[in-house]
Short mmCIF file of C-alpha atoms in Angstrom, two decimals:
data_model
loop_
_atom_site.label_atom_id
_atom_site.label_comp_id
_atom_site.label_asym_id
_atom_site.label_seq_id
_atom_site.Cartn_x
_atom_site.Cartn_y
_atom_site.Cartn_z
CA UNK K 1 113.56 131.40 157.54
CA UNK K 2 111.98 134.37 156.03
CA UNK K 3 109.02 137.01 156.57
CA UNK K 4 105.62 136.23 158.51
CA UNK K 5 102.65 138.50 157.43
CA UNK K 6 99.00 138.36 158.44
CA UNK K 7 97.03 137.84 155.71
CA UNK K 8 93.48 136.17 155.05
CA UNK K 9 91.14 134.47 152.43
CA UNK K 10 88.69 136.82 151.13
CA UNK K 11 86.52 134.54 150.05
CA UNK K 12 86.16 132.46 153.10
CA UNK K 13 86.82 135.27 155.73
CA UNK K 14 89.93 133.50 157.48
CA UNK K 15 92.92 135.01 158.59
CA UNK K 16 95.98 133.53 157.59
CA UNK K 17 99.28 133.82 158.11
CA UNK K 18 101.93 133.90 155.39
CA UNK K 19 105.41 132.75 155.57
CA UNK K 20 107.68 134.05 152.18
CA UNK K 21 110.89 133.10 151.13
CA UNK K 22 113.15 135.31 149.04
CA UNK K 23 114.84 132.71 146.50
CA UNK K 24 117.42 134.55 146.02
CA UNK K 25 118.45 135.59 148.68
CA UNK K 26 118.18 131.83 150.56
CA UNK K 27 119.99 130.28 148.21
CA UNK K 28 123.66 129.62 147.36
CA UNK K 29 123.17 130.44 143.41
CA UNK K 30 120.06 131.18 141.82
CA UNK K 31 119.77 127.55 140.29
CA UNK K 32 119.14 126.16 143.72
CA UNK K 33 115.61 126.44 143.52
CA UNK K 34 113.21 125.77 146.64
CA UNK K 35 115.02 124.80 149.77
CA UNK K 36 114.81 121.31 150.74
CA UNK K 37 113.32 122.64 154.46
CA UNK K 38 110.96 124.64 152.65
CA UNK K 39 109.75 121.34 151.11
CA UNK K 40 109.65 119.33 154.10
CA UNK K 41 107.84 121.55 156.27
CA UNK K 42 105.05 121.71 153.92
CA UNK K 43 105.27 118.33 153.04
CA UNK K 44 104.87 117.62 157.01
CA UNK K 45 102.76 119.89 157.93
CA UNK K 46 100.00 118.72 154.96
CA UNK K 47 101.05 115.01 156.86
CA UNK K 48 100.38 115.96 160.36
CA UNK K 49 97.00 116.46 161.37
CA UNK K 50 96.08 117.28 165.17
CA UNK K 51 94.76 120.46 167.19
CA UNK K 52 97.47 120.89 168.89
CA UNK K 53 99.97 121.32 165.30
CA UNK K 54 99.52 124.34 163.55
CA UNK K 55 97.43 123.64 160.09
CA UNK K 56 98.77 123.92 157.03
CA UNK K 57 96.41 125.83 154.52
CA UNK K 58 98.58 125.60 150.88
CA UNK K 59 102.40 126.39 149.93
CA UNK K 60 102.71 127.96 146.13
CA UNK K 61 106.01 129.17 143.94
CA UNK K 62 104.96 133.05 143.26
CA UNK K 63 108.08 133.96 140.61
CA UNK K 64 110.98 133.73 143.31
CA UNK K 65 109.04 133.45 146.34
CA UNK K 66 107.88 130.52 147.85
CA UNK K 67 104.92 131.16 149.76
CA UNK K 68 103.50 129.05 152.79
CA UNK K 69 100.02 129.81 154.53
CA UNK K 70 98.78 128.30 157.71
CA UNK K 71 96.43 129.13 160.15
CA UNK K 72 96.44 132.32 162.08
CA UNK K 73 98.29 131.99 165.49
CA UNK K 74 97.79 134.90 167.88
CA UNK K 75 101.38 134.62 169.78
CA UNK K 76 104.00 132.81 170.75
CA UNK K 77 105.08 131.44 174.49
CA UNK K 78 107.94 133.79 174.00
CA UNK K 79 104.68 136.88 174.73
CA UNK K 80 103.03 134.26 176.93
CA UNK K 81 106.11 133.65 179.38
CA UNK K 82 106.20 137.44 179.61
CA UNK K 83 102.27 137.65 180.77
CA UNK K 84 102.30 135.08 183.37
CA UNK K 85 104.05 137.28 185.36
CA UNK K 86 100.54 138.88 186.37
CA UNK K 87 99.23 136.01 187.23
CA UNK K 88 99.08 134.90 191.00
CA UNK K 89 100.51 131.65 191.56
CA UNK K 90 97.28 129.62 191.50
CA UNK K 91 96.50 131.19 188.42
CA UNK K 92 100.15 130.79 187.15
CA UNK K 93 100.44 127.20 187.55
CA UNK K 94 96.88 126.33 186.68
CA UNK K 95 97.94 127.76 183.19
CA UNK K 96 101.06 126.42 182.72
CA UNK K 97 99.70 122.98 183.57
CA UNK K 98 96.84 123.35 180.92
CA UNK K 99 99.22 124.58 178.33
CA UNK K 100 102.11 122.46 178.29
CA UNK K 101 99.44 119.01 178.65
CA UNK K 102 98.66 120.50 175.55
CA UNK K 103 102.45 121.02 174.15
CA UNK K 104 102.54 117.27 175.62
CA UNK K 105 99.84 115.97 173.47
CA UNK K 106 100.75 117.60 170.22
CA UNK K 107 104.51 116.75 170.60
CA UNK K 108 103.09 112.89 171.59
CA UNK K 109 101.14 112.89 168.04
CA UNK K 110 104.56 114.31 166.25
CA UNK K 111 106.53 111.53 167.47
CA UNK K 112 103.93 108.17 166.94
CA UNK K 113 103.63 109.85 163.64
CA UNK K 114 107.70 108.66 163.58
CA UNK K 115 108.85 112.50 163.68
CA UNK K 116 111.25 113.99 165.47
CA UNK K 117 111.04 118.39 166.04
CA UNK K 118 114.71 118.84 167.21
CA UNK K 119 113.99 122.71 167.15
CA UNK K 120 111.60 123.33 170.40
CA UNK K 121 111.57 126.77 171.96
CA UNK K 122 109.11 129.34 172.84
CA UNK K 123 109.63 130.99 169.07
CA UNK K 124 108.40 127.96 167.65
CA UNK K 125 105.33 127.24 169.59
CA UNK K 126 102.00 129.08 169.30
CA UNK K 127 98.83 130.26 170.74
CA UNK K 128 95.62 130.73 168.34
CA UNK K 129 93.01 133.01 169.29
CA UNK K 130 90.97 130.58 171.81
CA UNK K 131 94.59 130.25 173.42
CA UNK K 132 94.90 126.44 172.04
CA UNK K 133 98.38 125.39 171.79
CA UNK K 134 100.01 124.82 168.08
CA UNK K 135 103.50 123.27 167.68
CA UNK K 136 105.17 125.15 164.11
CA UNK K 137 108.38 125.24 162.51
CA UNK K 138 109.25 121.81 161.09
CA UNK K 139 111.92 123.19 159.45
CA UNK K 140 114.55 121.15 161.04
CA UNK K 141 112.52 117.93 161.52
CA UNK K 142 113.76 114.38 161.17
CA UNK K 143 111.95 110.94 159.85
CA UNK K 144 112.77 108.55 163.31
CA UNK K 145 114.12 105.19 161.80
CA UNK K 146 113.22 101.97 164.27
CA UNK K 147 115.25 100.79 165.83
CA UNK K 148 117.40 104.08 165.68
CA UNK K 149 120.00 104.73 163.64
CA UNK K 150 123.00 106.98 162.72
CA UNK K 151 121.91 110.95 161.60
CA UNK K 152 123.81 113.10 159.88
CA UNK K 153 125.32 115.20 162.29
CA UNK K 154 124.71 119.17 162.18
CA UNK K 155 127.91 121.10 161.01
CA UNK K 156 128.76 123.41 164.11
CA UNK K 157 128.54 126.71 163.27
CA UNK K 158 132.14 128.74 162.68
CA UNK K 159 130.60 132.05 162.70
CA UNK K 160 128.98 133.84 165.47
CA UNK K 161 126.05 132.54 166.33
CA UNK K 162 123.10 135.38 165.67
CA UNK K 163 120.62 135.58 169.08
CA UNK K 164 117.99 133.74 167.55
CA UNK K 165 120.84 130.39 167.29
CA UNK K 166 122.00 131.30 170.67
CA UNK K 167 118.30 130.87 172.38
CA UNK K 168 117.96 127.77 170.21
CA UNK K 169 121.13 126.43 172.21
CA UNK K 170 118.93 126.84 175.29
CA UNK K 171 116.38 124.24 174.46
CA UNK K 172 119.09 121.24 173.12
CA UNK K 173 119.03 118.01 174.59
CA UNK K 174 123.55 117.33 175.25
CA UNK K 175 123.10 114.57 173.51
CA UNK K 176 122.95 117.01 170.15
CA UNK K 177 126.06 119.14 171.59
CA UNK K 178 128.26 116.09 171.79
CA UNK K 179 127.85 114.96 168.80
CA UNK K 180 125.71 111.58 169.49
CA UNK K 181 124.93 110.12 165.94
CA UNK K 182 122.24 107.95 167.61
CA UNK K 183 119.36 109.69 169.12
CA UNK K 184 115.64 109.55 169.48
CA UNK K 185 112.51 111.88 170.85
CA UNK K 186 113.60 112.19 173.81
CA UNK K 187 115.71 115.38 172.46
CA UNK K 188 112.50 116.80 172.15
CA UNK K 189 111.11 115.71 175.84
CA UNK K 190 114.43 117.63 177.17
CA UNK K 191 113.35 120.60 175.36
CA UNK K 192 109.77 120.18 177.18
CA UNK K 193 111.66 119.96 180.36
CA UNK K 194 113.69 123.59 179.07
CA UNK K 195 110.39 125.02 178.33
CA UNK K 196 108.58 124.21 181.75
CA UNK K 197 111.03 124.70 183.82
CA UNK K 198 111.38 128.39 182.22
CA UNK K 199 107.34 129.08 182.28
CA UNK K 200 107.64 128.25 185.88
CA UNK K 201 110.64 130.21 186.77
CA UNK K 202 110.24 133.04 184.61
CA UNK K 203 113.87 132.40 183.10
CA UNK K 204 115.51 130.33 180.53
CA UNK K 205 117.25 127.65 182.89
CA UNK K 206 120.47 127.57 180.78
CA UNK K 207 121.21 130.82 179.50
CA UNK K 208 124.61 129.82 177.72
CA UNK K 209 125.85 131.97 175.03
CA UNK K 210 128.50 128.73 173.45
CA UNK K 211 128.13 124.80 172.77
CA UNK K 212 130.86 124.69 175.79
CA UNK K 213 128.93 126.69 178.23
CA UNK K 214 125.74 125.00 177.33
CA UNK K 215 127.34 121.86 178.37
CA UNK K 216 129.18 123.35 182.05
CA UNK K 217 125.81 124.70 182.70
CA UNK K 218 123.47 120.96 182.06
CA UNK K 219 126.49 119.49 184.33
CA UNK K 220 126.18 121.85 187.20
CA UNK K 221 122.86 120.74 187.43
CA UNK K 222 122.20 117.56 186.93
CA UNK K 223 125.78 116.08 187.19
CA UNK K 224 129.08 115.27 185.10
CA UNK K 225 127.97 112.39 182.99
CA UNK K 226 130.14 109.01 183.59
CA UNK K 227 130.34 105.71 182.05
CA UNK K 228 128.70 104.74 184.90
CA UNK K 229 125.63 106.96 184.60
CA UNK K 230 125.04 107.47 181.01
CA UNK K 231 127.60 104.51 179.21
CA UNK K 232 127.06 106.04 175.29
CA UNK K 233 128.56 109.01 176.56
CA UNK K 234 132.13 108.24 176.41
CA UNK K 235 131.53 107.38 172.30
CA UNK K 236 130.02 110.95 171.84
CA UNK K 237 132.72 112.78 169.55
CA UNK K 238 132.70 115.71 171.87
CA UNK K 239 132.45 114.39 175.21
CA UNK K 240 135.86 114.50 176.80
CA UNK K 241 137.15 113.15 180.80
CA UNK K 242 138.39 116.26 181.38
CA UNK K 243 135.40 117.90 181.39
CA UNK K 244 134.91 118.92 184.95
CA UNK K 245 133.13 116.86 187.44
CA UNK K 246 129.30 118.23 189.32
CA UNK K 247 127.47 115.91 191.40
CA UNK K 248 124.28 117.38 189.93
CA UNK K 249 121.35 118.27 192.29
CA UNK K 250 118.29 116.19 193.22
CA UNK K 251 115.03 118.02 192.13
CA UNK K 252 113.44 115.84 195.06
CA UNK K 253 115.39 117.37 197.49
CA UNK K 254 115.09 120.75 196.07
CA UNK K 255 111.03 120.07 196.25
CA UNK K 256 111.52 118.86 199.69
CA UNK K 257 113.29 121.69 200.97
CA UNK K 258 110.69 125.01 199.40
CA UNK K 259 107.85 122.91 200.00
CA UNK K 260 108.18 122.28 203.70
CA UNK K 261 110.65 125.50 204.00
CA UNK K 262 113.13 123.54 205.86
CA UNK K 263 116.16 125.58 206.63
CA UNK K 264 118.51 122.76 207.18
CA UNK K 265 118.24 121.41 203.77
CA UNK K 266 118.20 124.61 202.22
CA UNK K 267 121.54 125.59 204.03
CA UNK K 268 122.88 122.11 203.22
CA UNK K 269 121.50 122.66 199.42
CA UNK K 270 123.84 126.33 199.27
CA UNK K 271 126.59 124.79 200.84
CA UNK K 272 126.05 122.34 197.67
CA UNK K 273 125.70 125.37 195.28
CA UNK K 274 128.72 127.13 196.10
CA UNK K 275 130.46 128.62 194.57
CA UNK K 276 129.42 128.72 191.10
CA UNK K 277 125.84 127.11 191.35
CA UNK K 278 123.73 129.24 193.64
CA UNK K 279 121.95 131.05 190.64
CA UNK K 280 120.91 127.84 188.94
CA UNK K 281 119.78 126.50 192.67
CA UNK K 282 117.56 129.78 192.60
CA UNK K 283 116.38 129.29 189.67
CA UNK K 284 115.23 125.43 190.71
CA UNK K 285 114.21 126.25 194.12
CA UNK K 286 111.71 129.31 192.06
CA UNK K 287 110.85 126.16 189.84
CA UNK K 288 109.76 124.51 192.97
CA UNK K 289 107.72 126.68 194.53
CA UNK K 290 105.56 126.82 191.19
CA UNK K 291 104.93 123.71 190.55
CA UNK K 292 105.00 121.68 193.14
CA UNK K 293 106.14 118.02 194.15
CA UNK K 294 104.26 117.01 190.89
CA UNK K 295 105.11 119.32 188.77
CA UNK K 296 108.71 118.73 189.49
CA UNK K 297 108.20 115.15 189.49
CA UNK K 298 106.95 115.94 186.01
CA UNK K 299 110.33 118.09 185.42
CA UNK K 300 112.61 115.53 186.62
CA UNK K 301 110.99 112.86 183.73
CA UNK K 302 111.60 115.35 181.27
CA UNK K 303 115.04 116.73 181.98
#
């Protein structure tokens, strides 16, 4: 939370960028003092060191601001999404695959460095003037404990959710939705998955607007979990039997089928998709013709 300027160091010629928090208006009652995510993210952020995590420069108490300064990151994937639509497709994927190796490897450091992000989405992930990538916002971050144990779950939200929650709700593993109280990375290797799939596409893959319809829309793709399938599920507090049942498509066959343009197993794939899965089908079958049988092999590990 709070305002991003541009700034820079006149003595060393650097541009900056500053991150300020109003006091008073983050906290509860104006003995609060500095918010504990305030804290942590500059604690963090002095911790992790790698090219591929955006640096932290200093974080001081100005009266009641606090103040945090990092390097200077030119945009986010949010502006980058929008400018690989003038790429060709060579071009396309030969960026996205340079990019998110590079999202790979910084996210790789975060977690042998025994953190988890729990807050990836194209907001929160940058590109610096050479166009290296830079992972930022460890606002939400959690310590991992081996061998896992029990987090304090995140209160739902009773309000409406603002846009900014409701495209974080895009990116969530559904292991955060229902509730799990053990979990590890691999929340953030979902949100990878999110991510790709949507640089590839040119649309978030699960454009839900509630918890609810968050969850309908991971089912229809990759299937109802069971306690056949995923066993932990049916301890989650907010899974529930009743939830209704998707067999869940096979990216292989979806590869399979806009790679070698078969028409009988794209027909057999739309008979699949109706009647309330055809867009998400598009929207794997654009995925497809992107990437590739790697790429989606690549996909299908992360999601």
């Amino acid at each position: 939370t709070g305002e991003i300027d541009a700034g820079s160091f006149v003595t060393r010629e650097q541009a900056v960028l500053l991150r300020v928090v109003d006091l008073e208006l983050t906290n509860a009652g104006k003995d609060d003092g500095v918010p504990t995510s305030f804290l942590r993210e500059a604690a963090l952020l002095s911790k992790l060191q790698h090219p591929n995590i955006i640096r932290h420069l200093g974080s001081e108490i100005l009266g009641k601001r606090a103040v945090m300064c990092t390097e200077f990151v030119h945009e986010s994937f949010t502006t980058w999404f929008k400018r690989l639509d003038s790429l060709s497709s060579c071009e396309r994927l030969v960026d996205i695959t340079v990019k998110f190796r590079q999202v790979l490897t910084g996210l790789s450091y975060v977690h042998h460095q025994g953190v988890m992000h729990r807050n990836l989405k194209p907001d929160n992930i940058f590109l610096d003037p050479q166009g290296i990538v830079k992972l930022g916002d460890f606002t939400t971050t959690r310590m991992l404990d081996i061998p896992f144990q029990a987090y304090t779950p995140e209160d739902p939200k009773e309000r409406d959710r603002s846009g900014r929650e409701m495209r974080r709700l895009w990116y969530r593993a559904p292991e955060l939705i229902l509730r799990d109280d053990i979990y590890g990375p691999k929340v953030d290797t979902w949100s990878v998955g999110c991510l790709l799939a949507e640089a590839a596409s040119g649309r978030a893959v699960f454009q839900s607007d509630s918890e609810i319809d968050h969850l309908f829309r991971v089912f229809r793709l990759v299937g109802t979990p069971t306690a056949t399938s995923w066993p932990e599920v049916v301890t989650m507090r907010n899974f529930s039997p009743k939830f209704p049942i998707y067999s869940g498509f096979s990216l292989a066959q979806v590869t399979k089928a806009v790679s070698c343009t078969n028409a009988v197993d794209q027909d057999e794939l739309m008979r699949q998709a109706q009647p309330d899965r055809s867009e998400i089908l598009q929207n794997l079958m654009s995925v497809a013709a992107v990437l590739g049988p790697d790429g989606m092999l690549v996909l299908d590990q992360l999601i």
